[in-house]
Amino acid sequence: MRFGKVAMTFFVCLGLLAGVGTFTFGYGKGASYLSNNPETCINCHVMQDHMDSWQQSSHHHVAVCNDCHLPHDFVGKWVTKADNGFFHSLAFTMGGYKDPIQIKPRNQRVTQSTCISCHKDFVHPLLPATAGHDMLSCVHCHADVGHAGR
């Protein structure tokens, strides 16, 4: 069977893309992102300060990164993980992020909802009467809970 130049170019490009993708996944320890291990977050050196401050925090013994920074439902967890992974990879590869890295408003909402999820029995009387109304962020008063000294 004889391939044309277009087909050969397509397969060479596909092979290069697969090779670069496989290398990047291995080099970036991609499989570790499927776990709950906090060590995964310091695969990128810009997260070391966050890891250090988490180890000094009051939540160190009760919650890992995924517990506070990802939704607790299956679909939300993996969609947020994929979204954050993509944009973190893009930012850390291309540059242009704040140092120290700053949480985005969308991820602040995720963290707020996980605070409420874990502490719902305690905070239920403090929640707005109608869903969607504004309330103070938990970390407004408890900034050191997840990351001491931040």
Coordinates of N, CA, C and O in Angstrom, one line a residue:
M1 N 0.8 -1.2 0.0 CA 0.0 0.0 0.0 C 0.9 1.2 0.0 O 1.9 1.3 0.7
R2 N 0.5 2.2 -0.8 CA 1.3 3.4 -0.9 C 0.6 4.6 -0.3 O -0.6 4.8 -0.6
F3 N 1.3 5.3 0.5 CA 0.7 6.6 1.1 C 1.2 7.8 0.3 O 2.3 7.8 -0.2
G4 N 0.3 8.7 0.2 CA 0.6 10.0 -0.4 C 1.4 10.8 0.6 O 1.5 10.5 1.7
K5 N 1.9 12.0 0.1 CA 2.7 12.9 0.9 C 1.8 13.5 2.0 O 2.3 13.6 3.2
V6 N 0.6 13.7 1.7 CA -0.3 14.3 2.7 C -0.6 13.3 3.9 O -0.5 13.7 5.0
A7 N -0.8 12.1 3.5 CA -1.1 11.1 4.5 C 0.2 10.8 5.4 O 0.1 10.7 6.6
M8 N 1.4 10.8 4.7 CA 2.6 10.6 5.4 C 2.9 11.8 6.4 O 3.3 11.6 7.5
T9 N 2.7 13.0 5.9 CA 2.8 14.2 6.8 C 1.9 14.1 8.0 O 2.3 14.4 9.1
F10 N 0.7 13.7 7.7 CA -0.3 13.6 8.8 C 0.2 12.6 9.9 O 0.1 12.9 11.0
F11 N 0.6 11.5 9.4 CA 1.1 10.4 10.4 C 2.3 10.9 11.1 O 2.5 10.6 12.3
V12 N 3.2 11.5 10.5 CA 4.4 12.0 11.1 C 4.1 13.1 12.2 O 4.6 13.0 13.3
C13 N 3.2 14.0 11.8 CA 2.7 15.0 12.8 C 2.0 14.4 14.0 O 2.2 14.8 15.1
L14 N 1.2 13.4 13.7 CA 0.4 12.7 14.7 C 1.4 12.0 15.6 O 1.3 12.0 16.9
G15 N 2.4 11.4 15.1 CA 3.5 10.7 15.9 C 4.2 11.7 16.8 O 4.5 11.4 17.9
L16 N 4.6 12.8 16.2 CA 5.3 13.8 17.0 C 4.4 14.4 18.1 O 4.9 14.5 19.2
L17 N 3.2 14.6 17.8 CA 2.3 15.1 18.8 C 2.1 14.1 19.9 O 2.1 14.4 21.1
A18 N 1.9 12.8 19.6 CA 1.8 11.7 20.6 C 3.1 11.6 21.4 O 3.1 11.5 22.6
G19 N 4.2 11.8 20.7 CA 5.5 11.7 21.5 C 5.7 12.8 22.4 O 6.1 12.6 23.6
V20 N 5.4 14.0 22.0 CA 5.6 15.2 22.8 C 4.6 15.1 24.0 O 4.9 15.4 25.1
G21 N 3.4 14.7 23.7 CA 2.3 14.5 24.7 C 2.7 13.5 25.8 O 2.6 13.8 27.0
T22 N 3.3 12.4 25.3 CA 3.7 11.3 26.2 C 4.9 11.8 27.1 O 4.9 11.6 28.3
F23 N 5.8 12.5 26.5 CA 7.0 13.0 27.2 C 6.5 14.1 28.3 O 6.9 14.0 29.4
T24 N 5.6 15.0 27.8 CA 5.1 16.0 28.8 C 4.4 15.4 29.9 O 4.5 15.8 31.1
F25 N 3.5 14.4 29.6 CA 2.8 13.7 30.7 C 3.7 13.1 31.7 O 3.5 13.2 32.9
G26 N 4.7 12.4 31.2 CA 5.7 11.7 32.1 C 6.6 12.7 32.8 O 6.7 12.6 34.0
Y27 N 7.1 13.7 32.1 CA 8.0 14.7 32.7 C 7.2 15.5 33.8 O 7.7 15.9 34.9
G28 N 5.9 15.8 33.5 CA 5.1 16.6 34.4 C 4.5 15.8 35.5 O 3.6 16.3 36.3
K29 N 4.8 14.5 35.6 CA 4.2 13.6 36.5 C 2.7 13.6 36.5 O 2.0 13.7 37.5
G30 N 2.2 13.5 35.3 CA 0.8 13.6 35.0 C -0.1 12.7 35.8 O -1.2 13.0 36.3
A31 N 0.4 11.5 36.0 CA -0.5 10.5 36.7 C -0.7 10.9 38.2 O -1.7 10.5 38.8
S32 N 0.2 11.6 38.7 CA 0.1 12.0 40.1 C -1.1 13.0 40.3 O -1.6 13.0 41.4
Y33 N -1.6 13.6 39.3 CA -2.7 14.5 39.4 C -4.0 13.8 39.6 O -5.0 14.4 39.9
L34 N -4.0 12.5 39.4 CA -5.2 11.7 39.6 C -5.3 11.3 41.1 O -6.3 10.7 41.5
S35 N -4.4 11.7 41.9 CA -4.4 11.3 43.3 C -4.8 12.5 44.2 O -5.1 13.6 43.7
N36 N -4.9 12.2 45.5 CA -5.2 13.3 46.5 C -3.9 13.7 47.3 O -4.0 14.4 48.2
N37 N -2.8 13.2 46.8 CA -1.5 13.5 47.5 C -1.1 14.9 47.4 O -0.9 15.5 46.3
P38 N -1.0 15.7 48.5 CA -0.5 17.1 48.4 C 0.8 17.3 47.8 O 1.1 18.4 47.3
E39 N 1.7 16.3 47.8 CA 3.0 16.4 47.1 C 2.8 16.7 45.6 O 3.7 17.3 45.0
T40 N 1.7 16.4 45.1 CA 1.4 16.6 43.6 C 1.4 18.1 43.3 O 2.0 18.5 42.3
C41 N 0.9 18.9 44.3 CA 0.8 20.3 44.0 C 2.2 21.0 43.9 O 2.3 22.1 43.3
I42 N 3.2 20.4 44.5 CA 4.5 21.0 44.4 C 5.4 20.4 43.3 O 6.6 20.6 43.2
N43 N 4.7 19.7 42.3 CA 5.4 19.4 41.1 C 5.8 20.7 40.4 O 6.8 20.7 39.7
C44 N 5.0 21.7 40.6 CA 5.4 23.0 40.1 C 6.0 23.8 41.3 O 5.3 24.0 42.3
H45 N 7.2 24.3 41.1 CA 7.9 24.9 42.2 C 7.2 26.2 42.8 O 7.4 26.6 43.9
V46 N 6.3 26.8 42.0 CA 5.6 28.0 42.5 C 4.6 27.7 43.6 O 4.1 28.6 44.2
M47 N 4.3 26.4 43.8 CA 3.4 26.0 44.8 C 4.1 25.7 46.2 O 3.4 25.4 47.1
Q48 N 5.4 25.8 46.2 CA 6.1 25.3 47.4 C 5.7 26.2 48.6 O 5.5 25.6 49.7
D49 N 5.5 27.5 48.5 CA 5.1 28.3 49.6 C 3.7 28.0 50.1 O 3.5 28.0 51.3
H50 N 2.9 27.6 49.2 CA 1.5 27.2 49.6 C 1.6 25.9 50.4 O 0.8 25.7 51.3
M51 N 2.4 25.0 49.9 CA 2.6 23.7 50.6 C 3.2 23.9 52.0 O 2.7 23.3 53.0
D52 N 4.2 24.8 52.1 CA 4.8 25.1 53.4 C 3.8 25.7 54.4 O 3.7 25.3 55.5
S53 N 3.0 26.6 53.9 CA 2.0 27.3 54.7 C 0.9 26.3 55.1 O 0.3 26.4 56.2
W54 N 0.5 25.4 54.2 CA -0.5 24.4 54.6 C 0.0 23.5 55.7 O -0.7 23.1 56.6
Q55 N 1.3 23.1 55.6 CA 1.8 22.3 56.6 C 1.8 22.9 58.0 O 1.9 22.2 59.0
Q56 N 1.8 24.3 58.0 CA 1.8 25.0 59.3 C 0.4 25.3 59.8 O 0.2 25.9 60.8
S57 N -0.6 25.0 58.9 CA -2.0 25.4 59.2 C -2.7 24.4 60.1 O -2.3 23.3 60.3
S58 N -3.9 24.9 60.6 CA -4.7 24.1 61.5 C -5.4 23.0 60.7 O -5.9 22.0 61.3
H59 N -5.5 23.1 59.4 CA -6.2 22.1 58.6 C -5.3 21.0 58.1 O -5.7 20.0 57.4
H60 N -4.0 21.1 58.4 CA -3.0 20.2 57.9 C -3.3 18.7 58.2 O -3.1 17.8 57.4
H61 N -3.9 18.4 59.4 CA -4.2 17.1 59.7 C -5.6 16.6 59.4 O -5.9 15.4 59.6
V62 N -6.4 17.5 58.8 CA -7.8 17.1 58.5 C -8.2 17.3 57.0 O -9.2 16.8 56.6
A63 N -7.4 18.0 56.2 CA -7.8 18.2 54.8 C -6.5 18.4 54.0 O -5.5 18.9 54.4
V64 N -6.6 17.8 52.8 CA -5.6 18.0 51.8 C -6.0 19.0 50.7 O -7.2 19.5 50.8
C65 N -5.2 19.3 49.8 CA -5.5 20.4 48.8 C -6.8 20.2 48.1 O -7.6 21.1 48.0
N66 N -7.1 18.9 47.6 CA -8.3 18.6 46.9 C -9.5 18.8 47.8 O -10.6 19.2 47.3
D67 N -9.4 18.6 49.1 CA -10.6 18.8 49.9 C -11.1 20.2 50.0 O -12.3 20.5 50.1
C68 N -10.2 21.2 49.9 CA -10.6 22.6 49.9 C -10.7 23.3 48.6 O -11.4 24.3 48.4
H69 N -9.9 22.8 47.6 CA -9.8 23.5 46.3 C -10.6 22.8 45.2 O -10.5 23.3 44.0
L70 N -11.3 21.7 45.5 CA -12.1 21.1 44.4 C -13.5 20.8 45.0 O -13.6 20.5 46.1
P71 N -14.5 20.9 44.1 CA -15.9 20.6 44.5 C -15.9 19.1 45.0 O -15.1 18.3 44.6
H72 N -16.8 18.8 45.9 CA -16.9 17.5 46.4 C -17.7 16.5 45.6 O -17.8 15.3 45.9
D73 N -18.4 17.0 44.6 CA -19.2 16.1 43.7 C -18.2 15.6 42.6 O -17.3 16.3 42.2
F74 N -18.5 14.4 42.1 CA -17.6 13.7 41.2 C -17.3 14.5 39.9 O -16.2 14.7 39.5
V75 N -18.4 15.0 39.3 CA -18.2 15.7 38.0 C -17.5 17.0 38.2 O -16.6 17.4 37.5
G76 N -18.0 17.8 39.2 CA -17.4 19.1 39.5 C -15.9 19.0 39.9 O -15.1 19.8 39.5
K77 N -15.6 17.9 40.6 CA -14.2 17.7 41.0 C -13.3 17.5 39.8 O -12.3 18.2 39.6
W78 N -13.7 16.7 38.9 CA -12.8 16.4 37.7 C -12.8 17.5 36.7 O -11.8 17.7 36.0
V79 N -14.0 18.2 36.5 CA -14.0 19.3 35.6 C -13.1 20.4 36.1 O -12.3 21.0 35.4
T80 N -13.2 20.7 37.4 CA -12.4 21.8 38.0 C -10.9 21.4 38.0 O -10.0 22.2 37.7
K81 N -10.6 20.1 38.2 CA -9.2 19.6 38.2 C -8.6 19.8 36.8 O -7.5 20.2 36.7
A82 N -9.4 19.4 35.8 CA -8.9 19.5 34.4 C -8.8 21.0 34.0 O -7.8 21.3 33.4
D83 N -9.7 21.8 34.4 CA -9.7 23.2 34.1 C -8.4 23.9 34.8 O -7.7 24.6 34.1
N84 N -8.3 23.6 36.0 CA -7.1 24.2 36.8 C -5.8 23.6 36.2 O -4.8 24.4 36.1
G85 N -5.8 22.3 35.9 CA -4.6 21.7 35.4 C -4.2 22.4 34.1 O -3.0 22.7 33.8
F86 N -5.1 22.6 33.2 CA -4.8 23.2 31.9 C -4.3 24.6 32.1 O -3.2 24.9 31.5
F87 N -5.0 25.4 32.9 CA -4.6 26.8 33.0 C -3.3 26.9 33.8 O -2.5 27.8 33.6
H88 N -3.1 26.1 34.8 CA -1.8 26.1 35.5 C -0.7 25.7 34.6 O 0.4 26.4 34.6
S89 N -0.9 24.7 33.8 CA 0.2 24.3 32.8 C 0.5 25.4 31.9 O 1.7 25.7 31.6
L90 N -0.6 26.0 31.4 CA -0.4 27.1 30.4 C 0.4 28.3 31.1 O 1.3 28.8 30.5
A91 N 0.0 28.6 32.3 CA 0.6 29.8 32.9 C 2.0 29.5 33.3 O 2.9 30.3 33.1
F92 N 2.3 28.3 33.8 CA 3.7 27.9 34.2 C 4.6 27.7 33.0 O 5.8 27.8 33.2
T93 N 4.0 27.3 31.9 CA 4.8 27.2 30.7 C 5.1 28.5 30.0 O 6.2 28.8 29.6
M94 N 4.1 29.4 29.9 CA 4.2 30.6 29.2 C 4.6 31.8 30.1 O 4.9 32.8 29.6
G95 N 4.4 31.6 31.4 CA 4.7 32.7 32.3 C 3.5 33.6 32.4 O 2.4 33.3 32.0
G96 N 3.7 34.8 33.0 CA 2.6 35.7 33.1 C 1.6 35.5 34.2 O 0.5 36.0 34.2
Y97 N 2.0 34.9 35.3 CA 1.2 34.7 36.5 C 1.8 35.5 37.6 O 3.0 35.8 37.6
K98 N 1.0 35.8 38.6 CA 1.4 36.5 39.8 C 2.3 35.6 40.6 O 2.0 34.4 40.8
D99 N 3.3 36.1 41.2 CA 4.1 35.4 42.2 C 4.2 36.1 43.5 O 4.7 37.2 43.6
P100 N 3.6 35.6 44.6 CA 3.1 34.2 44.7 C 1.7 34.1 43.9 O 1.0 35.1 43.7
I101 N 1.5 32.9 43.4 CA 0.3 32.6 42.7 C -1.0 33.0 43.5 O -1.0 32.9 44.7
Q102 N -1.9 33.6 42.8 CA -3.2 34.1 43.4 C -4.4 33.2 43.0 O -4.5 32.8 41.9
I103 N -5.3 33.0 43.9 CA -6.5 32.3 43.6 C -7.4 33.1 42.8 O -7.5 34.3 43.0
K104 N -8.1 32.5 41.8 CA -9.0 33.2 40.9 C -10.4 33.3 41.6 O -10.7 32.4 42.4
P105 N -11.2 34.2 41.2 CA -12.6 34.3 41.8 C -13.4 33.0 41.7 O -14.1 32.6 42.6
R106 N -13.3 32.3 40.6 CA -14.0 31.1 40.4 C -13.5 30.0 41.4 O -14.3 29.3 42.1
N107 N -12.2 30.0 41.6 CA -11.7 29.0 42.6 C -12.0 29.5 44.1 O -12.1 28.6 45.0
Q108 N -12.1 30.8 44.3 CA -12.5 31.3 45.6 C -13.9 30.8 45.9 O -14.2 30.4 47.0
R109 N -14.8 30.8 44.9 CA -16.2 30.3 45.1 C -16.1 28.8 45.4 O -16.9 28.3 46.3
V110 N -15.3 28.0 44.8 CA -15.1 26.6 45.1 C -14.7 26.4 46.5 O -15.3 25.6 47.2
T111 N -13.7 27.1 46.9 CA -13.2 27.0 48.3 C -14.2 27.4 49.3 O -14.4 26.7 50.3
Q112 N -15.0 28.5 49.0 CA -16.1 28.9 49.9 C -17.1 27.7 50.0 O -17.5 27.4 51.2
S113 N -17.4 27.1 48.9 CA -18.5 26.1 49.0 C -17.9 24.8 49.7 O -18.7 24.1 50.4
T114 N -16.6 24.5 49.6 CA -16.1 23.4 50.4 C -16.0 23.7 51.9 O -16.2 22.8 52.7
C115 N -15.7 25.0 52.2 CA -15.8 25.3 53.7 C -17.2 25.1 54.2 O -17.3 24.4 55.3
I116 N -18.2 25.5 53.5 CA -19.6 25.4 53.9 C -19.9 23.9 53.9 O -20.6 23.4 54.9
S117 N -19.5 23.1 52.9 CA -19.8 21.7 52.9 C -19.3 21.0 54.1 O -20.0 20.2 54.7
C118 N -18.0 21.2 54.5 CA -17.4 20.5 55.6 C -18.0 21.0 57.0 O -18.0 20.3 57.9
H119 N -18.3 22.3 57.0 CA -18.7 22.9 58.3 C -20.2 23.3 58.3 O -20.6 24.1 59.1
K120 N -21.0 22.6 57.5 CA -22.4 23.0 57.3 C -23.2 23.0 58.6 O -24.1 23.8 58.8
D121 N -23.0 22.0 59.5 CA -23.7 22.0 60.7 C -23.4 23.2 61.6 O -24.3 23.7 62.3
F122 N -22.2 23.7 61.6 CA -21.8 24.8 62.4 C -22.3 26.2 61.7 O -22.7 27.1 62.4
V123 N -22.1 26.3 60.4 CA -22.3 27.6 59.7 C -23.7 27.7 59.2 O -24.1 28.8 58.7
H124 N -24.6 26.7 59.2 CA -25.9 26.8 58.6 C -26.7 28.0 59.1 O -27.3 28.7 58.2
P125 N -26.7 28.4 60.4 CA -27.4 29.5 60.8 C -26.9 30.9 60.2 O -27.5 31.9 60.2
L126 N -25.6 30.8 59.8 CA -25.0 32.1 59.3 C -25.2 32.3 57.8 O -24.9 33.3 57.2
L127 N -25.7 31.3 57.1 CA -25.9 31.3 55.6 C -27.0 32.3 55.3 O -28.0 32.4 56.0
P128 N -26.9 32.9 54.1 CA -28.1 33.8 53.6 C -29.4 33.0 53.5 O -29.3 31.8 53.2
A129 N -30.5 33.6 53.8 CA -31.8 33.0 53.8 C -32.1 32.5 52.4 O -32.7 31.4 52.2
T130 N -31.7 33.2 51.4 CA -31.9 32.8 50.0 C -30.6 32.5 49.3 O -29.7 33.3 49.4
A131 N -30.6 31.4 48.6 CA -29.4 31.0 47.9 C -29.0 32.0 46.9 O -29.8 32.6 46.2
G132 N -27.7 32.2 46.8 CA -27.2 33.2 45.8 C -26.9 34.6 46.3 O -26.4 35.4 45.7
H133 N -27.4 34.9 47.5 CA -27.2 36.2 48.1 C -25.8 36.2 48.7 O -25.2 35.2 49.0
D134 N -25.3 37.5 48.7 CA -23.9 37.7 49.1 C -23.7 37.3 50.6 O -24.6 37.5 51.4
M135 N -22.5 36.9 50.9 CA -22.1 36.6 52.3 C -20.6 36.8 52.4 O -19.9 36.8 51.4
L136 N -20.1 37.0 53.6 CA -18.7 37.1 53.7 C -18.0 35.8 53.4 O -18.6 34.8 53.7
S137 N -16.9 35.9 52.8 CA -16.1 34.7 52.5 C -15.5 34.2 53.8 O -15.1 35.0 54.7
C138 N -15.5 32.9 54.0 CA -15.0 32.3 55.2 C -13.6 32.7 55.5 O -13.2 33.0 56.6
V139 N -12.8 32.8 54.4 CA -11.4 33.1 54.6 C -11.2 34.6 54.9 O -10.1 35.1 55.2
H140 N -12.3 35.4 54.8 CA -12.2 36.8 55.2 C -11.7 36.9 56.6 O -10.9 37.8 57.0
C141 N -12.3 36.1 57.5 CA -11.9 36.1 58.9 C -11.0 35.0 59.3 O -10.3 35.1 60.3
H142 N -10.9 33.9 58.5 CA -10.1 32.7 58.8 C -9.1 32.5 57.8 O -8.9 31.4 57.3
A143 N -8.3 33.5 57.5 CA -7.3 33.4 56.4 C -6.2 32.4 56.7 O -5.6 31.8 55.7
D144 N -5.9 32.2 57.9 CA -4.8 31.3 58.3 C -5.2 29.8 58.4 O -4.4 29.0 58.6
V145 N -6.5 29.5 58.2 CA -6.9 28.1 58.5 C -6.3 27.1 57.5 O -5.8 26.1 57.9
G146 N -6.3 27.5 56.2 CA -5.8 26.5 55.2 C -4.3 26.7 54.9 O -3.6 25.8 54.6
H147 N -3.9 28.0 55.0 CA -2.5 28.3 54.7 C -2.0 29.3 55.8 O -2.3 30.5 55.7
A148 N -1.4 28.8 56.8 CA -0.9 29.7 57.9 C 0.1 30.8 57.4 O 0.9 30.5 56.6
G149 N -0.1 32.0 58.0 CA 0.8 33.0 57.7 C 0.6 33.7 56.3 O 1.3 34.6 55.9
R150 N -0.5 33.4 55.6 CA -0.8 34.0 54.3 C -1.7 35.2 54.5 O -2.5 35.3 55.3

